[in-house]
Tab-separated table of C-alpha atoms in Angstrom:
chain	number	residue	atom	x	y	z
S	1	ALA	CA	-9.183	-13.135	1.022
S	2	ILE	CA	-6.195	-13.885	-1.195
S	3	GLN	CA	-2.980	-14.692	0.659
S	4	LEU	CA	0.420	-13.847	-0.795
S	5	THR	CA	3.491	-15.789	0.294
S	6	GLN	CA	6.851	-14.203	-0.431
S	7	SER	CA	10.181	-15.958	-0.272
S	8	PRO	CA	12.747	-15.626	0.989
S	9	SER	CA	11.964	-13.294	3.885
S	10	SER	CA	15.519	-11.968	3.706
S	11	LEU	CA	18.631	-12.413	1.637
S	12	SER	CA	22.163	-11.101	1.364
S	13	ALA	CA	23.655	-10.126	-1.967
S	14	SER	CA	26.652	-8.284	-3.339
S	15	VAL	CA	26.712	-5.089	-5.341
S	16	GLY	CA	26.596	-6.154	-8.974
S	17	GLY	CA	24.868	-9.393	-8.148
S	18	ARG	CA	21.462	-10.732	-9.121
S	19	VAL	CA	18.479	-11.207	-6.847
S	20	THR	CA	15.291	-13.204	-7.380
S	21	ILE	CA	12.244	-12.907	-5.114
S	22	THR	CA	9.155	-15.047	-5.501
S	23	CYS	CA	5.537	-14.390	-4.616
S	24	ARG	CA	2.844	-17.053	-4.607
S	25	ALA	CA	-0.869	-16.284	-4.480
S	26	SER	CA	-3.367	-18.570	-2.740
S	27	GLN	CA	-5.585	-18.417	-5.828
S	28	GLY	CA	-5.222	-17.212	-9.393
S	29	ILE	CA	-4.946	-13.448	-9.848
S	30	SER	CA	-4.183	-13.315	-13.571
S	31	SER	CA	-1.502	-10.594	-13.889
S	32	ALA	CA	-2.901	-8.264	-11.217
S	33	LEU	CA	0.288	-8.139	-9.198
S	34	ALA	CA	2.484	-5.212	-8.203
S	35	TRP	CA	5.933	-4.987	-6.637
S	36	TYR	CA	6.975	-2.231	-4.239
S	37	GLN	CA	10.298	-1.138	-2.784
S	38	GLN	CA	10.411	0.304	0.711
S	39	LYS	CA	13.334	1.971	2.433
S	40	PRO	CA	13.433	2.651	6.188
S	41	GLY	CA	11.154	5.484	7.259
S	42	LYS	CA	9.647	5.857	3.792
S	43	ALA	CA	6.422	4.853	2.099
S	44	PRO	CA	6.466	1.946	-0.341
S	45	LYS	CA	7.308	2.900	-3.911
S	46	LEU	CA	5.574	1.215	-6.842
S	47	LEU	CA	8.133	-0.464	-9.102
S	48	ILE	CA	6.215	-2.903	-11.267
S	49	SER	CA	2.544	-3.311	-12.100
S	50	ASP	CA	0.589	-5.911	-14.041
S	51	ALA	CA	3.261	-8.433	-13.030
S	52	SER	CA	5.826	-7.199	-15.542
S	53	SER	CA	5.241	-3.520	-16.470
S	54	LEU	CA	7.938	-1.234	-15.198
S	55	GLU	CA	6.734	2.054	-13.785
S	56	SER	CA	8.075	5.250	-15.297
S	57	GLY	CA	11.526	6.101	-14.006
S	58	VAL	CA	12.268	2.648	-12.590
S	59	PRO	CA	15.645	1.302	-13.792
S	60	SER	CA	15.576	-1.496	-16.332
S	61	ARG	CA	17.602	-3.755	-14.022
S	62	PHE	CA	14.273	-4.452	-12.306
S	63	SER	CA	11.995	-6.953	-14.005
S	64	GLY	CA	8.919	-8.964	-13.125
S	65	SER	CA	7.317	-12.064	-14.521
S	66	GLY	CA	4.568	-14.556	-13.896
S	67	SER	CA	0.814	-14.922	-14.032
S	68	GLY	CA	-1.864	-16.884	-12.261
S	69	THR	CA	-0.382	-17.815	-8.886
S	70	ASP	CA	3.405	-17.618	-9.274
S	71	PHE	CA	5.385	-14.424	-9.738
S	72	THR	CA	9.006	-13.335	-9.668
S	73	LEU	CA	10.860	-10.071	-9.147
S	74	THR	CA	14.424	-10.020	-10.452
S	75	ILE	CA	17.013	-7.358	-9.852
S	76	ASN	CA	20.072	-7.547	-12.092
S	77	SER	CA	23.353	-5.796	-11.392
S	78	LEU	CA	22.343	-4.849	-7.841
S	79	GLN	CA	23.172	-1.267	-6.923
S	80	PRO	CA	23.768	0.186	-3.435
S	81	GLU	CA	20.427	2.042	-3.589
S	82	ASP	CA	18.571	-1.266	-4.181
S	83	PHE	CA	19.150	-2.521	-0.665
S	84	ALA	CA	15.649	-2.278	0.765
S	85	THR	CA	12.577	-4.365	1.520
S	86	TYR	CA	10.404	-5.533	-1.365
S	87	TYR	CA	6.710	-6.379	-1.227
S	88	CYS	CA	4.328	-7.977	-3.685
S	89	GLN	CA	0.667	-6.965	-3.711
S	90	GLN	CA	-2.355	-8.348	-5.521
S	91	PHE	CA	-4.911	-5.946	-6.935
S	92	ASN	CA	-7.176	-8.529	-8.537
S	93	SER	CA	-9.901	-8.223	-5.946
S	94	VAL	CA	-11.018	-6.550	-2.751
S	95	PRO	CA	-9.459	-6.722	-0.243
S	96	PRO	CA	-6.048	-6.103	-1.789
S	97	SER	CA	-3.293	-7.934	0.052
S	98	PHE	CA	0.451	-7.737	0.460
S	99	GLY	CA	3.175	-10.306	0.826
S	100	GLY	CA	5.223	-10.421	3.998
S	101	GLY	CA	8.212	-8.702	2.430
S	102	THR	CA	11.776	-9.616	1.448
S	103	LYS	CA	14.621	-7.671	2.987
S	104	VAL	CA	17.608	-7.390	0.648
S	105	GLU	CA	20.809	-6.758	2.576
S	106	ILE	CA	24.388	-6.157	1.576
S	107	LYS	CA	26.692	-9.172	1.707
N	1	GLN	CA	2.461	15.096	-10.182
N	2	VAL	CA	0.145	13.771	-7.502
N	3	GLN	CA	1.078	14.513	-3.917
N	4	LEU	CA	-0.589	13.290	-0.740
N	5	GLN	CA	0.023	15.141	2.524
N	6	GLN	CA	-1.082	13.476	5.740
N	7	SER	CA	-1.916	15.192	9.006
N	8	GLY	CA	-3.181	14.116	12.391
N	9	PRO	CA	-2.069	13.237	15.924
N	10	GLY	CA	0.609	10.689	16.632
N	11	LEU	CA	-0.767	9.623	20.009
N	12	VAL	CA	-4.259	8.324	20.702
N	13	ARG	CA	-5.602	7.039	24.025
N	14	PRO	CA	-7.110	3.543	24.167
N	15	SER	CA	-10.868	3.443	23.427
N	16	GLN	CA	-10.662	6.835	21.705
N	17	THR	CA	-10.930	7.642	17.992
N	18	LEU	CA	-7.982	7.797	15.632
N	19	SER	CA	-8.440	10.579	13.043
N	20	LEU	CA	-6.155	11.309	10.105
N	21	THR	CA	-6.522	13.474	7.021
N	22	CYS	CA	-4.913	13.181	3.603
N	23	ALA	CA	-4.779	16.313	1.432
N	24	ILE	CA	-4.563	15.720	-2.307
N	25	SER	CA	-2.752	17.864	-4.877
N	26	GLY	CA	-2.431	17.083	-8.559
N	27	ASP	CA	-5.661	15.060	-8.665
N	28	SER	CA	-9.214	15.243	-7.375
N	29	VAL	CA	-10.871	13.242	-4.618
N	30	SER	CA	-13.860	13.145	-7.000
N	31	SER	CA	-11.811	11.624	-9.834
N	32	ASP	CA	-13.697	8.969	-11.770
N	33	SER	CA	-10.537	6.942	-12.368
N	34	ALA	CA	-9.031	6.659	-8.908
N	35	ALA	CA	-9.834	5.564	-5.394
N	36	TRP	CA	-8.479	6.944	-2.127
N	37	ASN	CA	-7.160	4.443	0.350
N	38	TRP	CA	-5.827	4.028	3.862
N	39	ILE	CA	-3.188	1.393	4.553
N	40	ARG	CA	-1.311	0.703	7.769
N	41	GLN	CA	1.926	-1.070	8.573
N	42	SER	CA	3.061	-2.691	11.776
N	43	PRO	CA	5.666	-5.353	12.609
N	44	SER	CA	2.957	-7.787	13.682
N	45	ARG	CA	0.488	-7.279	10.814
N	46	GLY	CA	2.716	-6.130	7.957
N	47	LEU	CA	1.080	-3.959	5.315
N	48	GLU	CA	-2.672	-4.025	5.832
N	49	TRP	CA	-5.233	-2.329	3.622
N	50	LEU	CA	-7.963	-0.687	5.693
N	51	GLY	CA	-10.367	0.731	3.150
N	52	ARG	CA	-11.111	3.226	0.429
N	53	THR	CA	-13.548	5.824	-0.867
N	54	TYR	CA	-14.241	6.655	-4.495
N	55	TYR	CA	-16.714	8.507	-6.678
N	56	ARG	CA	-18.587	6.955	-9.576
N	57	SER	CA	-21.703	9.122	-9.958
N	58	ARG	CA	-22.055	8.651	-6.207
N	59	TRP	CA	-19.715	7.905	-3.343
N	60	TYR	CA	-18.697	4.358	-2.500
N	61	ASN	CA	-16.696	2.833	0.345
N	62	ASP	CA	-15.027	-0.521	0.845
N	63	TYR	CA	-13.574	-1.601	4.175
N	64	ALA	CA	-11.433	-4.439	5.435
N	65	LEU	CA	-13.397	-6.984	7.457
N	66	SER	CA	-10.900	-6.688	10.326
N	67	VAL	CA	-11.923	-3.063	11.002
N	68	LYS	CA	-15.310	-2.797	9.307
N	69	SER	CA	-17.257	-2.160	12.509
N	70	ARG	CA	-14.920	0.649	13.606
N	71	ILE	CA	-13.834	2.493	10.461
N	72	SER	CA	-15.090	5.393	8.409
N	73	ILE	CA	-13.374	6.944	5.372
N	74	ASN	CA	-14.902	10.159	4.108
N	75	PRO	CA	-14.177	12.556	1.250
N	76	ASP	CA	-14.130	16.317	1.643
N	77	THR	CA	-14.609	17.808	-1.800
N	78	SER	CA	-14.357	21.413	-0.592
N	79	LYS	CA	-10.794	20.799	0.594
N	80	ASN	CA	-9.889	18.042	-1.884
N	81	GLN	CA	-8.967	15.623	0.873
N	82	PHE	CA	-10.191	12.490	2.584
N	83	SER	CA	-10.096	11.292	6.134
N	84	LEU	CA	-9.824	8.175	8.244
N	85	GLN	CA	-11.628	7.626	11.497
N	86	LEU	CA	-10.987	4.465	13.491
N	87	ASN	CA	-13.042	4.109	16.635
N	88	SER	CA	-12.401	2.285	19.885
N	89	VAL	CA	-8.694	1.881	19.306
N	90	THR	CA	-6.484	-0.514	21.247
N	91	PRO	CA	-2.701	-0.871	21.384
N	92	GLU	CA	-3.023	-3.339	18.475
N	93	ASP	CA	-3.921	-0.360	16.281
N	94	THR	CA	-0.473	1.122	16.811
N	95	ALA	CA	1.062	1.378	13.340
N	96	VAL	CA	2.311	3.662	10.629
N	97	TYR	CA	-0.734	4.803	8.673
N	98	TYR	CA	-0.493	5.713	4.997
N	99	CYS	CA	-2.932	7.222	2.560
N	100	ALA	CA	-2.542	6.134	-1.048
N	101	ARG	CA	-4.126	6.644	-4.436
N	102	GLY	CA	-5.494	3.523	-6.072
N	103	ALA	CA	-5.474	3.378	-9.850
N	104	SER	CA	-5.625	0.915	-12.726
N	105	TYR	CA	-7.562	-2.337	-12.603
N	106	GLN	CA	-9.958	-2.374	-9.650
N	107	MET	CA	-8.300	0.896	-8.529
N	108	LEU	CA	-6.234	-1.143	-6.110
N	109	ARG	CA	-2.768	-0.501	-7.531
N	110	PHE	CA	-1.209	2.084	-5.232
N	111	ASP	CA	0.845	4.512	-7.282
N	112	TYR	CA	1.083	7.501	-4.933
N	113	TRP	CA	1.489	7.400	-1.161
N	114	GLY	CA	1.460	9.880	1.666
N	115	GLN	CA	4.480	10.269	3.878
N	116	GLY	CA	3.092	8.079	6.649
N	117	THR	CA	2.019	8.896	10.198
N	118	LEU	CA	3.146	6.843	13.161
N	119	VAL	CA	0.144	6.505	15.440
N	120	THR	CA	0.752	5.121	18.910
N	121	VAL	CA	-2.174	3.951	21.010
N	122	SER	CA	-1.211	4.335	24.619
N	123	SER	CA	-2.489	5.803	27.833
């Protein structure tokens, strides 16, 4: 099974700031990577698919990049509603797997 | 707009069977471009995919190795829903369980989720 390693596991940032989260796959997954946002008590919400394609309705301050084994989620101009936990997930092969999550907290 | 509505008990006794149902609106369980998944989340295991069912001229299932001997995911076309059964549960199966639609490449990109059901395994 493909392992996904996310870093950092948590970070503190200010409103208006910029955040970068990385996700590394244990083997190449082409661009079959998604990013999710999860708020307490809620289901994960799909933000980005195919490593860099923004889902409909997701603000343009979110962006993704990478291919193969190394991927990045960037949030520019952080807004109060962006404080949440973010997960990467590979959908290249069965079983799909998730990263351990990155909790973004307010500084 | 696809919506997934979960139902089922929040408390299951050890060694018993966990059963949850996910009702689909806005899509069909028999869709030839989607798969219907169960995923759970716990502090110890994180987000863990459990399995899926999908229809491509016939019904298929895939299951995670960690639960393969205990799990069954079944479609119900008459009610446009699918279900999860997990047998012989232990406290380690305590988690929030989600149903989710899988789409796109490999049908493993989860674009719609149910609201989640906290299932506690305890006597």
